[in-house]
């Protein structure tokens, strides 16, 4: 039988195309395996109770350098944001314990009696220091192994929010993030609420940061909820930004009238605490009267309207009267509590 023969040029072209296809398939399989391994390692750190924030962010930066951030599952983004809310360790204790451990590890030079520095220690901090295009978080560890702090957590939270928007943008592939535009990467109200909370927990924060993030949230058409306004109110109370505190009250009051966002017991409690802190007693009495009316409405309307009363809210109301030695009003508030079925804690 005769054997069909290809012309030499055609045969070489077909062989080249076949070899290139095999190489592309192999490279894709290796990349898929690498991505799976990297995501699995990050997931294990997030699920571990012993993993530190430094380890988690070092692994995240590794994924960012390799341009595979968009392969992080949507649920894992929420865990990354929650990491920024973790309470940082005591700075003094952390620095003291780390220095004691380093003294115990470093050997002594028998001639000079001086401790010998290991170059691995310095290179380790350089390796774990977060590297970002925007520069946010570049001081997360510092040159001397500075521990995790509120300010660093705030920078990380803002950086995460920016990374999510870059993953969502059509230019994500050109920006080094890979992947196509997908609505699954779009930051939600939950992510913004976490960043608001992280900013409020940092003593070095300013009200301008809250204003900027709130403006950014609206520019991206992300809808606020009750948690957003409660977090903003609490942040303004901590920072003493009473002008913005009153603006937020007006905004959430209008939204409550329009039925967009309902004010809850946390909202009224934060308002009363805030006005008590700035000694605006007229606003305190006004908020107490409105909260009392809303709680009674909830009790009469069967939870269809008004505000569900809580022991925490009424404890705040009683304390507001007790701080001014207004005994009759304090006793009347306790009677209202009893009528609503609440007990003092």
GROMACS .gro file of C-alpha atoms in nm, residues 226 230 233 249 252-257 261-268 271 290 294 306-308:
model
   24
  226UNK     CA    1  -2.854   5.133   5.833
  230UNK     CA    2  -2.464   5.389   6.223
  233UNK     CA    3  -2.241   5.836   6.332
  249UNK     CA    4  -2.867   6.248   6.135
  252UNK     CA    5  -3.086   5.909   5.781
  253UNK     CA    6  -3.393   6.091   5.918
  254UNK     CA    7  -3.510   6.176   5.566
  255UNK     CA    8  -3.441   5.823   5.443
  256UNK     CA    9  -3.641   5.685   5.737
  257UNK     CA   10  -3.937   5.910   5.646
  261UNK     CA   11  -3.350   5.307   5.542
  262UNK     CA   12  -3.508   5.244   5.881
  263UNK     CA   13  -3.354   5.389   6.194
  264UNK     CA   14  -3.299   5.121   6.456
  265UNK     CA   15  -3.213   5.111   6.827
  266UNK     CA   16  -2.841   5.139   6.749
  267UNK     CA   17  -2.905   5.461   6.555
  268UNK     CA   18  -3.095   5.626   6.840
  271UNK     CA   19  -2.735   5.981   6.854
  290UNK     CA   20  -3.841   6.045   6.932
  294UNK     CA   21  -4.073   5.494   6.790
  306UNK     CA   22  -4.130   5.197   6.465
  307UNK     CA   23  -3.815   5.073   6.635
  308UNK     CA   24  -3.768   4.749   6.825
   0.00000   0.00000   0.00000
